[in-house]
Short mmCIF file of C-alpha atoms in Angstrom, two decimals:
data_model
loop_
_atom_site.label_atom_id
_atom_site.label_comp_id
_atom_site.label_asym_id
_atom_site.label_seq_id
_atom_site.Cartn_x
_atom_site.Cartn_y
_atom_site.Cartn_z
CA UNK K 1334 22.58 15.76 5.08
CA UNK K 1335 20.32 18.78 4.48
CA UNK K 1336 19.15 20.62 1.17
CA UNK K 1337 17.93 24.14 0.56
CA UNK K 1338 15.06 25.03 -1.45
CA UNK K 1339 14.84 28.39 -2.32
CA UNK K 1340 11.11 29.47 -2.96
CA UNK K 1341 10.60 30.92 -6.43
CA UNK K 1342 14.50 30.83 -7.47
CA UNK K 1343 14.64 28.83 -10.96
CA UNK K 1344 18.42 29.71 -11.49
CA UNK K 1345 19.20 27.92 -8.26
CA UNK K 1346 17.37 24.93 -9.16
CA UNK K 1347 18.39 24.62 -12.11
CA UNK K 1348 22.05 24.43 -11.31
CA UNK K 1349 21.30 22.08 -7.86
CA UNK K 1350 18.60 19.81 -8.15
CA UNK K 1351 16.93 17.79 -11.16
CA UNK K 1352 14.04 18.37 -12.81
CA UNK K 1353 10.85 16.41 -12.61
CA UNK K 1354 11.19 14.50 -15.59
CA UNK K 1355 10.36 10.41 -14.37
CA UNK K 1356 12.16 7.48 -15.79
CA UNK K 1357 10.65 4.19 -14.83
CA UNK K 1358 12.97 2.09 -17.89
CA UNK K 1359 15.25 -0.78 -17.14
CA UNK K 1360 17.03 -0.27 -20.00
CA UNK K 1361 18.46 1.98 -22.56
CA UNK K 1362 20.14 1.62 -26.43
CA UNK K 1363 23.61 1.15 -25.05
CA UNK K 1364 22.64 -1.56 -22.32
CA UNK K 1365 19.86 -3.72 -23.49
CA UNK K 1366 21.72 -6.40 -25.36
CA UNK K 1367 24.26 -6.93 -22.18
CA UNK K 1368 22.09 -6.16 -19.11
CA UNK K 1369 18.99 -8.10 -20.73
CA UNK K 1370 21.49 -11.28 -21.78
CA UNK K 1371 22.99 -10.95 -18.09
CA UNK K 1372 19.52 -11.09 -16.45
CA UNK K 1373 18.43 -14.10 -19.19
CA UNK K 1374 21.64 -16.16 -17.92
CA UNK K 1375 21.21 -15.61 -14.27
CA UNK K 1376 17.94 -18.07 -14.60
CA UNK K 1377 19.50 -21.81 -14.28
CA UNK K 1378 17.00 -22.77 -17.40
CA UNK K 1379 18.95 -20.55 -20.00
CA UNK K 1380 22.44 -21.26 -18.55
CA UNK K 1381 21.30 -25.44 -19.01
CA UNK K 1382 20.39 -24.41 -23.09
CA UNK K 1383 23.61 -22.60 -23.34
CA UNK K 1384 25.72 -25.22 -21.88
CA UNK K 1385 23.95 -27.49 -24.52
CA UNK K 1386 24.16 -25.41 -27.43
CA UNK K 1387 28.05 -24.82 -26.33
CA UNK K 1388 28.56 -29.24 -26.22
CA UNK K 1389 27.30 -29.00 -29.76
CA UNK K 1390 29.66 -27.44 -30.98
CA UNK K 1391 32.48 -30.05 -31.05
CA UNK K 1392 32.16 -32.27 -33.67
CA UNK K 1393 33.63 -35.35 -31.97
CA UNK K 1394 30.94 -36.07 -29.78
CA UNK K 1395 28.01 -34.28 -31.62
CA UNK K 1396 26.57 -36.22 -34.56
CA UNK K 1397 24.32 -33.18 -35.97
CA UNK K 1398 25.20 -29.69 -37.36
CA UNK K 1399 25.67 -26.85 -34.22
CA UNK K 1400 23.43 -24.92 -36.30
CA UNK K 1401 20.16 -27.25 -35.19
CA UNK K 1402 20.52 -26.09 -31.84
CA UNK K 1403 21.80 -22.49 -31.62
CA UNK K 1404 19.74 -21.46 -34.61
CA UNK K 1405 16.64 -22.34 -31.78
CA UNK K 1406 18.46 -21.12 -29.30
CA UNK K 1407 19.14 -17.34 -30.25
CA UNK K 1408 15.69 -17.52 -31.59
CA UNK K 1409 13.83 -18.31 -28.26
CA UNK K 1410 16.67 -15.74 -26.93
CA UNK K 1411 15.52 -12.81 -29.71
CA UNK K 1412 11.54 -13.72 -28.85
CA UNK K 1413 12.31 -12.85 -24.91
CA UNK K 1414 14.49 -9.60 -25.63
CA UNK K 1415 11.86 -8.92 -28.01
CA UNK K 1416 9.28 -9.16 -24.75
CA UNK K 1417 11.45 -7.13 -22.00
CA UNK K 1418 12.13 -4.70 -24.76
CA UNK K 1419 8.37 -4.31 -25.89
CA UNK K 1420 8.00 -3.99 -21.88
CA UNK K 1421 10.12 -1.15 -21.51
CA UNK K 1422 8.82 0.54 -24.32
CA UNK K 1423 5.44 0.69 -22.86
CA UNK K 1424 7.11 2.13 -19.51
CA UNK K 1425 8.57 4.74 -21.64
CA UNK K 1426 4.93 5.89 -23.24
CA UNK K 1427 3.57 5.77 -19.67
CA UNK K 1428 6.74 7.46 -18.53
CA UNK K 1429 6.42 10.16 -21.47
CA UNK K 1430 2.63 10.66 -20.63
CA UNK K 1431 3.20 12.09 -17.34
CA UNK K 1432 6.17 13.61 -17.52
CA UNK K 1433 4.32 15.52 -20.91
CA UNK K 1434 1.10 16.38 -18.72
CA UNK K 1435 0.02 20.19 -18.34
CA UNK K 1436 0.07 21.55 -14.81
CA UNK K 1437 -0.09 25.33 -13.47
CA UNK K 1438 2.94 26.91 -11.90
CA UNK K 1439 3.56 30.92 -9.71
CA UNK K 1440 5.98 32.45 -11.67
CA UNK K 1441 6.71 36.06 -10.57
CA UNK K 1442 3.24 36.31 -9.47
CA UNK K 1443 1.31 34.92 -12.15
CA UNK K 1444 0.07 31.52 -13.39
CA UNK K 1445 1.86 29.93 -16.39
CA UNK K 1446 1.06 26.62 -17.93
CA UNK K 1447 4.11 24.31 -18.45
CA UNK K 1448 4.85 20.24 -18.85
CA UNK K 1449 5.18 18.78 -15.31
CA UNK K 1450 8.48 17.24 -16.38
CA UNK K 1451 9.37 21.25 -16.53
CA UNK K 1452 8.90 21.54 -12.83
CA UNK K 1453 12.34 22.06 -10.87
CA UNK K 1454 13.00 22.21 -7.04
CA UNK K 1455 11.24 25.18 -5.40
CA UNK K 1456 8.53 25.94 -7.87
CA UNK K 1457 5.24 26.96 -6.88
CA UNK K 1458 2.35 24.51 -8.19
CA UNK K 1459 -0.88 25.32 -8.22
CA UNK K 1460 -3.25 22.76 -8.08
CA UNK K 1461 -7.00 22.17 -8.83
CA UNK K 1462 -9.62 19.88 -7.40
CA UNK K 1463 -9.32 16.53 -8.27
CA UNK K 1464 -5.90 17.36 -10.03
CA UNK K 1465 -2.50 14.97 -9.75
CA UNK K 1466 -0.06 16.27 -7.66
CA UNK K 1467 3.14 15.98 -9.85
CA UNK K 1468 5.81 15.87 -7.69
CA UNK K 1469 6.25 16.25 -3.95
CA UNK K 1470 5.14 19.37 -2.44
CA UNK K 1471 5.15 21.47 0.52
CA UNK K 1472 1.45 22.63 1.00
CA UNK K 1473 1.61 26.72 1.25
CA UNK K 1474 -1.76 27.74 0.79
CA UNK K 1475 -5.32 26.23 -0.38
CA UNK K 1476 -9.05 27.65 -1.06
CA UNK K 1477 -9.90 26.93 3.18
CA UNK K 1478 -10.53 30.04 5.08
CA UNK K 1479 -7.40 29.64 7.19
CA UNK K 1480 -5.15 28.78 4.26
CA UNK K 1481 -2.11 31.41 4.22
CA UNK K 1482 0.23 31.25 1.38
CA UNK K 1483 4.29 32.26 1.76
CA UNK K 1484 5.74 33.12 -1.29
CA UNK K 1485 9.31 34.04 -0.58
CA UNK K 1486 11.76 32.06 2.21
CA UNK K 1487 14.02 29.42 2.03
CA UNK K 1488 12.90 25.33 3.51
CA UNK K 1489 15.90 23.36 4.76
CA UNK K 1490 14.95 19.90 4.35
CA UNK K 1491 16.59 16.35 4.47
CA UNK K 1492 18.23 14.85 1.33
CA UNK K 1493 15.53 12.80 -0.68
CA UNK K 1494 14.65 9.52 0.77
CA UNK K 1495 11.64 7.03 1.29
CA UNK K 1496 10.19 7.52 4.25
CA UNK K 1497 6.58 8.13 3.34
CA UNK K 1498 5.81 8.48 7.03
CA UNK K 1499 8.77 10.99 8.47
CA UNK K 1500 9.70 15.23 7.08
CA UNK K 1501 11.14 17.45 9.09
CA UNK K 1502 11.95 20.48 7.90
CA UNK K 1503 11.86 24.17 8.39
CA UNK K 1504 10.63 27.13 6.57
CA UNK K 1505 12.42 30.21 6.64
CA UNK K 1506 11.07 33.65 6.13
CA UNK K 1507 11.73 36.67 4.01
CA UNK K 1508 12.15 38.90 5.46
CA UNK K 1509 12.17 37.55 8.89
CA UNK K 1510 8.84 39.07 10.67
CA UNK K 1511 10.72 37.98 14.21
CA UNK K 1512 15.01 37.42 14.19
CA UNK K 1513 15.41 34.25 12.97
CA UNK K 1514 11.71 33.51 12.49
CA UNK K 1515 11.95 29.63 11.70
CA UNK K 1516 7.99 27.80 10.20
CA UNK K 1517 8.78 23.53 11.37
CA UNK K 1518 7.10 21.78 8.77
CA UNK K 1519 6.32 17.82 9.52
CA UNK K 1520 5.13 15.04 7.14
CA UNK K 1521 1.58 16.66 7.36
CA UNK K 1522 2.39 19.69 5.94
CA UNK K 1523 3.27 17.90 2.26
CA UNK K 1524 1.12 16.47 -0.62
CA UNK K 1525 3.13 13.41 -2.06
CA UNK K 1526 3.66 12.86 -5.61
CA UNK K 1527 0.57 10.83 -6.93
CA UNK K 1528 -2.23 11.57 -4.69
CA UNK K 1529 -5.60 13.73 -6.13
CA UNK K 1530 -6.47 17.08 -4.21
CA UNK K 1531 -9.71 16.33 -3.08
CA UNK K 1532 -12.25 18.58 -1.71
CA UNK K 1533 -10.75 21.24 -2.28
CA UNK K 1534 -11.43 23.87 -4.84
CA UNK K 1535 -7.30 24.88 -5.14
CA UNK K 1536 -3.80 24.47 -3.18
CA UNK K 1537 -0.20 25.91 -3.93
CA UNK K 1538 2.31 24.06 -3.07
CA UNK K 1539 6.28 24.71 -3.22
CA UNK K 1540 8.10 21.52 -4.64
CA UNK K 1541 10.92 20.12 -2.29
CA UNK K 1542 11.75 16.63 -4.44
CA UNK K 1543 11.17 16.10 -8.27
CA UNK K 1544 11.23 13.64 -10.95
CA UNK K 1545 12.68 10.11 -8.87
CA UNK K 1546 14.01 11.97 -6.49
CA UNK K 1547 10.45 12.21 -4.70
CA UNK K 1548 9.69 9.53 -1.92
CA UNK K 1549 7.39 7.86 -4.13
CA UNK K 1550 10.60 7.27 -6.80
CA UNK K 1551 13.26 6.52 -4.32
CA UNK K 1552 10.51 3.50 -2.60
CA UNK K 1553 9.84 2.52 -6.70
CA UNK K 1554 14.09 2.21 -7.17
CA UNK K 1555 15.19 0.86 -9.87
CA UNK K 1556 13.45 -2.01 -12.09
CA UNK K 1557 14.67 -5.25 -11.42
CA UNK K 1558 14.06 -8.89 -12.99
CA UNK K 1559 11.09 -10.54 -11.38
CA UNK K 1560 10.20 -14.27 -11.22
CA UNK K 1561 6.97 -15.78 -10.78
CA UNK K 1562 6.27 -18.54 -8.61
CA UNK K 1563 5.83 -20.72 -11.80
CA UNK K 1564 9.37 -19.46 -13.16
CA UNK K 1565 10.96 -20.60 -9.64
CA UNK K 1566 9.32 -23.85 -9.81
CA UNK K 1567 10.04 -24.68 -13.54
CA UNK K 1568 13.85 -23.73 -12.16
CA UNK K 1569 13.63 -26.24 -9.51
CA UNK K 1570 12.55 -29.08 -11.76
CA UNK K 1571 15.10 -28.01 -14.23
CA UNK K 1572 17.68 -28.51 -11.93
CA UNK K 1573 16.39 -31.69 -10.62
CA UNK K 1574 16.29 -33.17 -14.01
CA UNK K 1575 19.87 -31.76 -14.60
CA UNK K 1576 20.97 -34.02 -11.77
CA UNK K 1577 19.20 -37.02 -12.39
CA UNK K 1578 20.52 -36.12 -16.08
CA UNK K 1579 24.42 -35.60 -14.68
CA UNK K 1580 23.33 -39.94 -12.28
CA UNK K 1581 22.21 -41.21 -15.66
CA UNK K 1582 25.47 -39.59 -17.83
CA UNK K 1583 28.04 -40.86 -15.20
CA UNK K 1584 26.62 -44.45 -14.72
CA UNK K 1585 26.24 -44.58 -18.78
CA UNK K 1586 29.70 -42.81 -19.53
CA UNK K 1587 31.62 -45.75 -16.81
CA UNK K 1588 29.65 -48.53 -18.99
CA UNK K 1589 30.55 -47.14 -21.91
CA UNK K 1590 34.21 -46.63 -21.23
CA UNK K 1591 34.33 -49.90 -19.64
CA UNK K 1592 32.94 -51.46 -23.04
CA UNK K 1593 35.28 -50.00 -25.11
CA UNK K 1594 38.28 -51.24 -23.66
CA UNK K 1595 37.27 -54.43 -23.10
CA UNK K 1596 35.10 -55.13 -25.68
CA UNK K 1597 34.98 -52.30 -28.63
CA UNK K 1598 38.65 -52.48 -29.30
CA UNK K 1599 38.56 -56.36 -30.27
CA UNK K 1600 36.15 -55.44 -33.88
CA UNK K 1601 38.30 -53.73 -36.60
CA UNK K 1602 35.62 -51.55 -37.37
CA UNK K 1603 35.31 -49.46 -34.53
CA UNK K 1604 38.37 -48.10 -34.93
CA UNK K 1605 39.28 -47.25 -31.86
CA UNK K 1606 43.35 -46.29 -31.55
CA UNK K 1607 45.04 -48.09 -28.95
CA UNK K 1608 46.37 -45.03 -27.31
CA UNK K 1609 43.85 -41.84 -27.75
CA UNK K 1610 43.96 -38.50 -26.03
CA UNK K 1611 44.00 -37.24 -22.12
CA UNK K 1612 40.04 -36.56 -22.79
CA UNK K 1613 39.03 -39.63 -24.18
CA UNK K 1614 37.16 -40.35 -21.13
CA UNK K 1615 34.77 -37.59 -21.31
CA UNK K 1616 33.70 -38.20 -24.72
CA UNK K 1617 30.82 -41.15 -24.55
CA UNK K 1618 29.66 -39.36 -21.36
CA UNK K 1619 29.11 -36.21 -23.42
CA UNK K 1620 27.80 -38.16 -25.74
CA UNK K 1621 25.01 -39.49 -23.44
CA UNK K 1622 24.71 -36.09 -22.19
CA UNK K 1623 23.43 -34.83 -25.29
CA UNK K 1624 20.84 -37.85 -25.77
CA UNK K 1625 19.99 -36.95 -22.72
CA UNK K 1626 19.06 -33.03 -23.01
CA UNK K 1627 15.84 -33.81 -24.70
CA UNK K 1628 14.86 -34.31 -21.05
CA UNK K 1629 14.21 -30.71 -21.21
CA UNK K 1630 12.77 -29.43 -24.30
CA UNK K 1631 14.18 -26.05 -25.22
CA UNK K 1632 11.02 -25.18 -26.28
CA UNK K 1633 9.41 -24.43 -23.13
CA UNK K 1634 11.21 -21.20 -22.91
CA UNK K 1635 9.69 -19.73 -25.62
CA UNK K 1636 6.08 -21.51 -24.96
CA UNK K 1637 5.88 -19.77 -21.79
CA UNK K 1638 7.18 -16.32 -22.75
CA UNK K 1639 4.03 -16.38 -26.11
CA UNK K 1640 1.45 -17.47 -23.28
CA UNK K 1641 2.66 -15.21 -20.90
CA UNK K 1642 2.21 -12.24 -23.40
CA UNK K 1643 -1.23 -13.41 -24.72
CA UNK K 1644 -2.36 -13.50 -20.56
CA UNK K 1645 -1.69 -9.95 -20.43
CA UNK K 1646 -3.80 -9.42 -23.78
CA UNK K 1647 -6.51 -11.00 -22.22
CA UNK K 1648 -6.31 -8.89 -19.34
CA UNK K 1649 -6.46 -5.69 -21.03
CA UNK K 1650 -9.26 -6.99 -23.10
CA UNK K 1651 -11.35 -8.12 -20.48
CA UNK K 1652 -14.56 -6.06 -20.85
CA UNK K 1653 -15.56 -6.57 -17.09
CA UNK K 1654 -12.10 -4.74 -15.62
CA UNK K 1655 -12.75 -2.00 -17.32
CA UNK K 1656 -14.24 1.37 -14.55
CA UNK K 1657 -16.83 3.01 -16.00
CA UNK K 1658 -16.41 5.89 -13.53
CA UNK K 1659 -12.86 6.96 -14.61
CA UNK K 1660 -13.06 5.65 -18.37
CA UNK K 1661 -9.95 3.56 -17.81
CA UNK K 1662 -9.25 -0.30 -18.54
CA UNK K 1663 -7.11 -2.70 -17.19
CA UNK K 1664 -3.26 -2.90 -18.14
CA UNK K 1665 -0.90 -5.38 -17.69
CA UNK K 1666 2.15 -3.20 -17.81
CA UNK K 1667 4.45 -6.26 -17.09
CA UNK K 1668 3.70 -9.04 -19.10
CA UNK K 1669 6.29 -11.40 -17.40
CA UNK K 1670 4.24 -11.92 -13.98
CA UNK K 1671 0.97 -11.63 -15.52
CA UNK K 1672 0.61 -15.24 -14.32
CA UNK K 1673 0.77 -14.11 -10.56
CA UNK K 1674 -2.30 -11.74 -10.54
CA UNK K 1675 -4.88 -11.96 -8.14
CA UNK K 1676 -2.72 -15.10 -5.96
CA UNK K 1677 -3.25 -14.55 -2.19
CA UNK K 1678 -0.63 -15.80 -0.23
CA UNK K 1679 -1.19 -14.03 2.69
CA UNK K 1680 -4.55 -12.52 5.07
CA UNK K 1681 -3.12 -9.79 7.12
CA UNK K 1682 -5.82 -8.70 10.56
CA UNK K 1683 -5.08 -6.58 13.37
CA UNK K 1684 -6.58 -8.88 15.49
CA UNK K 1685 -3.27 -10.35 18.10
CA UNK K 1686 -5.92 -13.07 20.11
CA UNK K 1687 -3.32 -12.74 23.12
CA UNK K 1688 -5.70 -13.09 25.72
CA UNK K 1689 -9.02 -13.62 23.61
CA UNK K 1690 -7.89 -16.19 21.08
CA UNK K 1691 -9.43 -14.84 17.93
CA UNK K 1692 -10.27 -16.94 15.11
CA UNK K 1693 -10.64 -15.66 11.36
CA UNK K 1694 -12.97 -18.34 9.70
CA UNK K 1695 -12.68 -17.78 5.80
CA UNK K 1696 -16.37 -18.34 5.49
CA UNK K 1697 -17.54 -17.45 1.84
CA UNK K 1698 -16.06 -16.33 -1.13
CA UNK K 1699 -17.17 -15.72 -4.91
CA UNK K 1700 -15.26 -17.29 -7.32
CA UNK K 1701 -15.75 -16.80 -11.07
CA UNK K 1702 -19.44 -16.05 -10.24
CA UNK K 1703 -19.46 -19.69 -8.12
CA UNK K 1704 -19.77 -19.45 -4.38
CA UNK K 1705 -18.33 -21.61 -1.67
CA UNK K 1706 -19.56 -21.67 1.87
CA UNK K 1707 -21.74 -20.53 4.00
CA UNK K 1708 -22.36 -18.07 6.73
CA UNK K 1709 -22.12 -21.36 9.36
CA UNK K 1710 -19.14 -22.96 7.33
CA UNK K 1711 -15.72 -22.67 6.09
CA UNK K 1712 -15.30 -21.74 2.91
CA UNK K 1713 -11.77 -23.80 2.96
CA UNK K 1714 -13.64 -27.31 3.90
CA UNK K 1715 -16.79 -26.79 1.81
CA UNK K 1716 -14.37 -26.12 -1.34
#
């Protein structure tokens, strides 16, 4: 599939191609209670509360009001949504910011100042040194000797994708200076949404993809639920407890049932009918099931979520993350891996060893202004 941007041609645009207006938000009005509930119950935590709170609620093997435990339970629920939404909020200022940021467009052959979220397909940019490049561009023309600018033609390019590394393309002139005079442009010949002109005083550019349609948005996609190597684990455990629970409730619930009809039955004041219902069988196993959920205390959920949030405070208060060069500090934009910053998993090197046998030696590192190693030693062993 191809597309064809027409240079300079804002009624085309406007009735092909999107503008350049970003959206990096999970969620909106309409969906956040369902999608955020959905993506709460798909943990095996939250579905273990909820299958609690739901046993609670009949009264023959509960001996406390359902209220105790869903009261808790749609509060630690509220205090989460209340995170994810705060989240996406934040997304949405950041999203608003640069989608509301001033950048110069060619529009019949002079320079007009407009919102980059006002950019459509085919618009010609003009850039500055050091300036963002809002969306993705084809480069027509800069401040180097040799740089030529084409103003009117037509590119036919690929559909948007995310291929940072691959653009073919041609550029068609008009008038034609030859018959069918055809420019190929390649992967070089385009400034990607996000990078800083550099060294340069000024460039024009055409814009081929806007808004999420740019390679940079399609590789970004859409924002999904992520899980931290703690949340996994604390998953895992749950669910071994929930087994060991499920042992404990069926050896119990046997005993129990055994119990009562041999023994329970024979003292008046049990009351126990002779005959009782087809589910009489399940009830002291439920019963032990619910002694038994104090295994896992419901209010982890909600202990993790308030430290989680506080970690991210700290990290956008920490004085020493903050660049003095570019005025900026640090942000935590996602408070719910906060946790996982700075965790190396994995040391990537170009170096194969096929015939040489290379050895990477993690000598020294700094940590929290202590250091470990030597230039002789391994860091790893002296630690």
């Amino acid at each position: 599939m191809k597309r064809f941007v027409y240079i300079n041609d804002d009624d085309l645009s406007h009735d092909l191609y999107c503008d350049n207006r970003i959206s990096n938000r999970k969620y909106t009005l309409l969906n956040f209670l369902p999608k955020n509930l959905w993506e709460q119950f798909s943990r095996f935590m939250n579905q273990y509360f909820l299958l609690i709170a739901c046993l609670q609620l009949w009264p023959l093997i509960t001996p406390v009001n359902p209220a105790s435990t869903w009261g808790p339970l749609i509060f630690i629920f509220a205090v989460s949504a209340t995170k994810e939404g705060w989240d996406d909020y934040c997304r949405y200022l950041s999203d608003k910011k640069a989608n509301e940021k001033e950048v110069w467009v060619v529009r019949q052959g002079s320079k007009k100042l407009i919102q980059a979220q006002e950019i459509y397909v085919g618009n010609l940019v003009w850039l500055r040194e050091n300036d963002e490049v809002p969306c993705d561009l084809i480069l027509l023309g800069t401040s180097e000797p040799q740089g030529v600018c084409y103003v009117e033609g037509v590119i036919e390019c690929p559909t948007p994708d995310k291929d940072i590394r691959r653009f073919d393309a041609n550029l068609r002139l008009f008038p034609p200076f030859l018959d069918n005079d055809v420019c190929p442009l390649t992967i070089k010949n385009t400034i990607l949404q996000s990078c800083y002109l550099r060294n340069t005083d000024w460039a024009c550019g055409v814009a081929v993809y806007t808004g999420n349609e740019t390679k940079l948005g399609m590789c970004r996609g859409v924002a999904e639920p992520k899980l931290t190597a703690m949340d996994a684990m604390i998953d895992k455990l749950t669910g071994a407890i929930f087994i060991f629970q499920i042992v404990v409730v069926i050896v119990l619930g046997i005993a129990g049932n055994i119990w009562k009809d041999t023994e329970a039955r024979k003292h008046w004041y049990v009351l126990y009918p002779k005959e009782g219902p087809w589910y009489e069988l399940l009830i002291i196993p439920l019963r032990f099931e619910l002694l038994c959920s104090i295994m896992i205390p419901i209010s982890i959920k909600v202990s993790l979520d308030l430290v989680k949030s506080l970690y991210a405070k700290f990290i956008d208060w920490d004085k020493q993350m903050f660049d003095v060069e570019t005025g900026t500090s640090a942000n935590a934009t996602n408070t719910a891996i906060s946790e996982d910053l700075g965790q190396v998993e994995y040391i990537l090197t170009d170096k194969t060893g096929t015939l040489t046998e290379n050895k990477m030696i993690f000598k020294r590192c700094c940590i929290a202004g202590t250091f470990f190693g030597n230039e002789n030693g391994d860091a790893v062993k002296g630690s």
